[in-house]
């Protein structure tokens, strides 16, 4: 069994300047697409608007709100043949506990083609927030994908603050970091639980599920809300982060971290579990780079790339952050990457609670606006790079766009499932950590 | 009484030939005469089973033997089975055959007549006459397929070639029997020996060719069914031509000395088990509404061989009780299959009439609103072939399996092992054939229609299907009594008095249950419908007391998507692709892709499409194709190398042969 | 294998005693409880304008609209209502007060449903938080199977639709299909502010205003999202096995 060690990016790799996120940005026509440039170590915004060849909902970070719904989330070849038919799975199935459909093209048993179809649960957030105050808009943004709420709010607020040129106290950044790392642990543990469920590892499922619940309760205890709604907003539920509470939290997290170590070791010893996900739904490095995969999906395919290391913001500038990555590209590699990231997050949290900044420790400078009143916010969400593009005027949102990690990874899932068998579906799907909620918006 | 039956018998056989002659005048007249003759044939068969052997007028044969048309217990059984089939197919043909030419009707009646002749013949020579006529007449039937193409001709030719190979081997068997008994009459021979074994093997392969068992299944059904032989012909061929093969095999074995060497039974058991497995496997992956039943025929004929093989081994081991039970199983299997398969082929014809296709992918549920008789008949036939209680196929398959279970009693360990493997093959086949039958039924008559296209009803075609379906049910439920009826057949085969394996259990009346061996398994077919009826009575009572029928119709649940989303639903092909992939080592499954492929981001920038076909292969067809090619090559080499046409070379051959003969004679002297 | 057993045994029993015992604080963070006014006459008018979803009027707090954003906390309201805030009627959601029995007269249990319930989860446009809270009921802390409640994979096998999310135009038809596929007697539980009132998304074009305009709703579980305990309470109110009814019987 492969045991990935900690890998730290060489110190020589320069961290991109925070303002350089707007690299080669052409704001005049308001249209741009997101292109990964790994020489720069991150994706950049390419000028000139969407590439007409990719003018499809899945490949382009669209400025226009909403494509026709429901719509395909990944392109796929047309497949015909004797006995070939389309098998719609969803939008209501317990196998995928979210409203979304998969059109499986098959001659039975084997997946010739799989098209994720989204748009069923679009709450029209991008349109609804226009004209609202930033704080009211944030209530909707954090409910865009409840299990990724901290990442979405952090990216949204970053974008707003960049647009407004407003500095934010350092401690606030640390609170955002704390919330995001907790939620990353929850989501990764949840993914492992879902994969264990698909593999009928019932004891493992129960134990992992219990651990996920304990993380939720920890979030509830610290932030007053199990899903961190309102936790990062002014006027939200009380958060308890005085030194006593931090010590209590450190003890609690230490226990959870030990618990996770035990569980992950047991999973790696379960041959049935490992066998089932090894080689399932492979994503080759080339494909991951070509399609612009993000997050654990990208890192599991051999590209060590993480926004937290690339974008110099508190608290990560002051912490040691391991960057686990794998080379297999299969479901096992993705699950293993997530597991290592859980350990990394526990490590980060430990450091954070030790070095918590004193109140009034100063402010963090905002990112530079890409245009007057328009800012970008980027964070490494649990499933990968999340980008917000927000336009504000007089404290109100006048435009909002986002490119979620799910959106970036759908084509890889679709490509990996080609020529797989039906039974691989759940292992493959769960290993990516998708949310239709953030794709549909 | 017996004399009257003898007259009826003769009238029946003559009637079939008369039907052939009359069909030239008028097609309907031929079929009607065949129908009448079939009824007489049925009367004679039942009469012979109830009242003992029936003999018609006799005459002196070409070699001085006293020949006659007669039915003893053994032939009476086969007469009974064929008669039931023919009554249905003849009635069906009246509505089915709308060809301008009377050739199909002529060949049809001639086939029936020749099968009747060989079953009723008292001498092996007459048997051979019937056998050869049957081969030629059925060849003629196959040629009458709709849309005659090169494929039909080649299929018919393959059929004829294997038919003649079969005749040659049967000739060998008959010659061997004559050598041992000195007579062409059907008299048992007593002396065992190498000659008896040669006769056995020749008969097993010769008649096996006609039964279509593996590895000779290429000979019968695959090419014929795929070339769309007329459905009435398919039914006659699949149900009764194979019965004729079975009859020949039963007859020859009954004449051979007993107890036989144990390897006879083991060989037969092995061939049978392989046939069962291959037949079921190919049936499960067939998409052709007549190819599927045809492969199922291979499976069922394999089951007959399995049961007969067990009987021969048991006889060799002195297990008299098991031998008799296995024989009953073999006979019942033959009966159950013939009837159910008739219904299935007639149903396929009905389906073709309504939808103009044999492709199960495009008949998808289109016959759901068909005539009720056709639907019910097809349901009974498919469930019977899938061995669902209480139908005929269930009883016979239960009996075969019970016989197989007792293979632990065999003395030789290797024979026990063969029994074990055969049991595993039969069990696996039972699962595969269930897939096949659910597929046939579901994608034709049962499931919600999704394919579009014309469907037409035809009461004249539906009625025979329904009637045969009813017989399938009756043969299942009435099994304990029918086993009693065919006891003379088993007795005639075994040359001893036997008792039907029926008895009593708990409070079920005596004679209502089938017993496999005195302390072994027990089954009461009549109890099943009685139990079902009791359950229905309880339910009806509940409703009568005010329960009311809470029937509710809702659309199928498709995970929230509209049913038949984009007009597509599971195809018949998709239904059995799992088997194609699982059994790829046997089926040689391979995927053929044409068109642009992979689907990288750059490629997918423009629409990409390709075609995918999943193909399976019958390895035996490949083998025979290779054999033919090899034969052609050898012939060509001989022609080129030896038969050069040069006079000098031929004179040299003669010289060499003369020298060899002279040396041989000199040495002998 | 052996080590998994060791792991399970070493963790001991995690399962909550709810509904036999009251919900613990660990199960229920502050936002798990409905906000109730400390003194309605003065608190409500003061807090009214703070509410981003218009849940607070001069006279009452509409718990069906409340998204627990906590803005009213500190203006005379506090998260001190009972976690067992699920009601059988929409109007009862306006009558929740502080104290152990939030609604004085609970409607009778639904006729025909036995003790065991089979649930089918229907997401009509949620943020996933409610989905995950419903699924969390299966974890060892809540273990809803001990109460004879099970998840099914098809509405054909279910008694109860558990609906989460604000109904989008795209999900109206799938929801109807699921409801039609449910055998009678059937029940619908609306989980969270979204299906009850649209929650934070209320009033957006393309979204239905409430679930009970689409299918009849039998139990309303307020919250954003409701905690697993609150959802459990709602499910048990369907067949009269909830704490409140138990206490009443006693």
PDB file of C-alpha atoms in Angstrom, chain B residues 378-479:
ATOM      1  CA  UNK B 378     -46.474 -16.930 -24.226  1.00  0.00           C
ATOM      2  CA  UNK B 379     -46.382 -16.344 -20.497  1.00  0.00           C
ATOM      3  CA  UNK B 380     -47.097 -20.042 -19.864  1.00  0.00           C
ATOM      4  CA  UNK B 381     -44.517 -21.159 -22.434  1.00  0.00           C
ATOM      5  CA  UNK B 382     -41.693 -18.896 -21.266  1.00  0.00           C
ATOM      6  CA  UNK B 383     -42.332 -19.599 -17.599  1.00  0.00           C
ATOM      7  CA  UNK B 384     -42.403 -23.312 -18.341  1.00  0.00           C
ATOM      8  CA  UNK B 385     -39.099 -23.147 -20.200  1.00  0.00           C
ATOM      9  CA  UNK B 386     -37.705 -21.130 -17.309  1.00  0.00           C
ATOM     10  CA  UNK B 387     -38.919 -23.942 -15.018  1.00  0.00           C
ATOM     11  CA  UNK B 388     -41.472 -21.981 -13.004  1.00  0.00           C
ATOM     12  CA  UNK B 389     -44.007 -24.027 -10.990  1.00  0.00           C
ATOM     13  CA  UNK B 390     -46.460 -25.538 -11.607  1.00  0.00           C
ATOM     14  CA  UNK B 391     -45.837 -25.682 -15.354  1.00  0.00           C
ATOM     15  CA  UNK B 392     -44.591 -28.615 -17.410  1.00  0.00           C
ATOM     16  CA  UNK B 393     -40.978 -27.446 -17.629  1.00  0.00           C
ATOM     17  CA  UNK B 394     -40.797 -27.077 -13.873  1.00  0.00           C
ATOM     18  CA  UNK B 395     -41.823 -30.689 -13.274  1.00  0.00           C
ATOM     19  CA  UNK B 396     -39.425 -32.059 -15.875  1.00  0.00           C
ATOM     20  CA  UNK B 397     -36.480 -29.942 -14.768  1.00  0.00           C
ATOM     21  CA  UNK B 398     -37.138 -30.873 -11.159  1.00  0.00           C
ATOM     22  CA  UNK B 399     -37.059 -34.532 -12.155  1.00  0.00           C
ATOM     23  CA  UNK B 400     -33.803 -34.100 -14.102  1.00  0.00           C
ATOM     24  CA  UNK B 401     -32.190 -32.299 -11.192  1.00  0.00           C
ATOM     25  CA  UNK B 402     -33.420 -34.894  -8.688  1.00  0.00           C
ATOM     26  CA  UNK B 403     -31.865 -37.563 -10.874  1.00  0.00           C
ATOM     27  CA  UNK B 404     -28.634 -35.574 -11.030  1.00  0.00           C
ATOM     28  CA  UNK B 405     -28.583 -35.100  -7.274  1.00  0.00           C
ATOM     29  CA  UNK B 406     -28.465 -38.854  -6.924  1.00  0.00           C
ATOM     30  CA  UNK B 407     -25.269 -39.181  -8.911  1.00  0.00           C
ATOM     31  CA  UNK B 408     -23.490 -39.626  -5.593  1.00  0.00           C
ATOM     32  CA  UNK B 409     -24.806 -43.178  -5.687  1.00  0.00           C
ATOM     33  CA  UNK B 410     -22.633 -44.079  -8.671  1.00  0.00           C
ATOM     34  CA  UNK B 411     -19.847 -46.530  -7.909  1.00  0.00           C
ATOM     35  CA  UNK B 412     -17.011 -45.041 -10.001  1.00  0.00           C
ATOM     36  CA  UNK B 413     -15.589 -41.830  -8.598  1.00  0.00           C
ATOM     37  CA  UNK B 414     -14.881 -40.278 -11.967  1.00  0.00           C
ATOM     38  CA  UNK B 415     -18.488 -40.813 -12.935  1.00  0.00           C
ATOM     39  CA  UNK B 416     -19.581 -39.118  -9.730  1.00  0.00           C
ATOM     40  CA  UNK B 417     -17.320 -36.253 -10.722  1.00  0.00           C
ATOM     41  CA  UNK B 418     -18.908 -36.028 -14.159  1.00  0.00           C
ATOM     42  CA  UNK B 419     -22.280 -35.974 -12.408  1.00  0.00           C
ATOM     43  CA  UNK B 420     -21.080 -33.171 -10.168  1.00  0.00           C
ATOM     44  CA  UNK B 421     -19.890 -31.048 -13.094  1.00  0.00           C
ATOM     45  CA  UNK B 422     -23.069 -31.763 -14.999  1.00  0.00           C
ATOM     46  CA  UNK B 423     -25.108 -30.691 -11.974  1.00  0.00           C
ATOM     47  CA  UNK B 424     -23.203 -27.422 -11.774  1.00  0.00           C
ATOM     48  CA  UNK B 425     -23.673 -26.813 -15.506  1.00  0.00           C
ATOM     49  CA  UNK B 426     -27.401 -27.513 -15.334  1.00  0.00           C
ATOM     50  CA  UNK B 427     -27.809 -25.237 -12.314  1.00  0.00           C
ATOM     51  CA  UNK B 428     -25.937 -22.396 -14.017  1.00  0.00           C
ATOM     52  CA  UNK B 429     -27.948 -22.940 -17.167  1.00  0.00           C
ATOM     53  CA  UNK B 430     -31.179 -22.737 -15.178  1.00  0.00           C
ATOM     54  CA  UNK B 431     -30.201 -19.214 -14.167  1.00  0.00           C
ATOM     55  CA  UNK B 432     -29.154 -18.207 -17.662  1.00  0.00           C
ATOM     56  CA  UNK B 433     -32.296 -19.549 -19.276  1.00  0.00           C
ATOM     57  CA  UNK B 434     -34.344 -17.548 -16.793  1.00  0.00           C
ATOM     58  CA  UNK B 435     -32.627 -14.408 -18.103  1.00  0.00           C
ATOM     59  CA  UNK B 436     -33.387 -15.507 -21.648  1.00  0.00           C
ATOM     60  CA  UNK B 437     -37.047 -16.206 -20.990  1.00  0.00           C
ATOM     61  CA  UNK B 438     -37.647 -13.048 -18.972  1.00  0.00           C
ATOM     62  CA  UNK B 439     -36.046 -11.171 -21.836  1.00  0.00           C
ATOM     63  CA  UNK B 440     -38.238 -12.795 -24.464  1.00  0.00           C
ATOM     64  CA  UNK B 441     -41.424 -12.292 -22.489  1.00  0.00           C
ATOM     65  CA  UNK B 442     -40.575  -8.856 -21.150  1.00  0.00           C
ATOM     66  CA  UNK B 443     -39.442  -7.326 -24.386  1.00  0.00           C
ATOM     67  CA  UNK B 444     -42.334  -8.730 -26.372  1.00  0.00           C
ATOM     68  CA  UNK B 445     -45.579  -9.119 -24.474  1.00  0.00           C
ATOM     69  CA  UNK B 446     -45.116  -7.933 -20.941  1.00  0.00           C
ATOM     70  CA  UNK B 447     -43.370  -4.631 -20.428  1.00  0.00           C
ATOM     71  CA  UNK B 448     -44.672  -1.198 -21.085  1.00  0.00           C
ATOM     72  CA  UNK B 449     -44.282  -0.357 -24.750  1.00  0.00           C
ATOM     73  CA  UNK B 450     -41.498   2.023 -25.566  1.00  0.00           C
ATOM     74  CA  UNK B 451     -40.625   1.183 -29.131  1.00  0.00           C
ATOM     75  CA  UNK B 452     -42.923   2.606 -31.706  1.00  0.00           C
ATOM     76  CA  UNK B 453     -44.156   1.021 -34.860  1.00  0.00           C
ATOM     77  CA  UNK B 454     -47.162  -0.813 -36.182  1.00  0.00           C
ATOM     78  CA  UNK B 455     -48.672  -3.623 -34.177  1.00  0.00           C
ATOM     79  CA  UNK B 456     -51.424  -5.795 -35.512  1.00  0.00           C
ATOM     80  CA  UNK B 457     -53.605  -8.344 -33.838  1.00  0.00           C
ATOM     81  CA  UNK B 458     -54.417 -11.733 -35.318  1.00  0.00           C
ATOM     82  CA  UNK B 459     -56.875 -13.921 -33.517  1.00  0.00           C
ATOM     83  CA  UNK B 460     -56.239 -16.887 -35.769  1.00  0.00           C
ATOM     84  CA  UNK B 461     -52.595 -16.888 -34.764  1.00  0.00           C
ATOM     85  CA  UNK B 462     -53.272 -16.125 -31.119  1.00  0.00           C
ATOM     86  CA  UNK B 463     -55.703 -18.958 -30.430  1.00  0.00           C
ATOM     87  CA  UNK B 464     -53.231 -21.818 -31.035  1.00  0.00           C
ATOM     88  CA  UNK B 465     -50.646 -20.055 -28.848  1.00  0.00           C
ATOM     89  CA  UNK B 466     -53.139 -19.787 -26.029  1.00  0.00           C
ATOM     90  CA  UNK B 467     -54.330 -23.363 -26.469  1.00  0.00           C
ATOM     91  CA  UNK B 468     -50.801 -24.748 -26.298  1.00  0.00           C
ATOM     92  CA  UNK B 469     -50.195 -22.569 -23.258  1.00  0.00           C
ATOM     93  CA  UNK B 470     -53.140 -24.245 -21.572  1.00  0.00           C
ATOM     94  CA  UNK B 471     -51.674 -27.661 -22.429  1.00  0.00           C
ATOM     95  CA  UNK B 472     -48.375 -26.548 -20.852  1.00  0.00           C
ATOM     96  CA  UNK B 473     -50.231 -25.830 -17.630  1.00  0.00           C
ATOM     97  CA  UNK B 474     -52.141 -29.095 -17.801  1.00  0.00           C
ATOM     98  CA  UNK B 475     -48.984 -31.129 -18.424  1.00  0.00           C
ATOM     99  CA  UNK B 476     -47.464 -29.511 -15.367  1.00  0.00           C
ATOM    100  CA  UNK B 477     -50.357 -29.849 -12.957  1.00  0.00           C
ATOM    101  CA  UNK B 478     -51.383 -33.265 -14.242  1.00  0.00           C
ATOM    102  CA  UNK B 479     -47.853 -34.646 -14.134  1.00  0.00           C
TER     103      UNK B 479
END
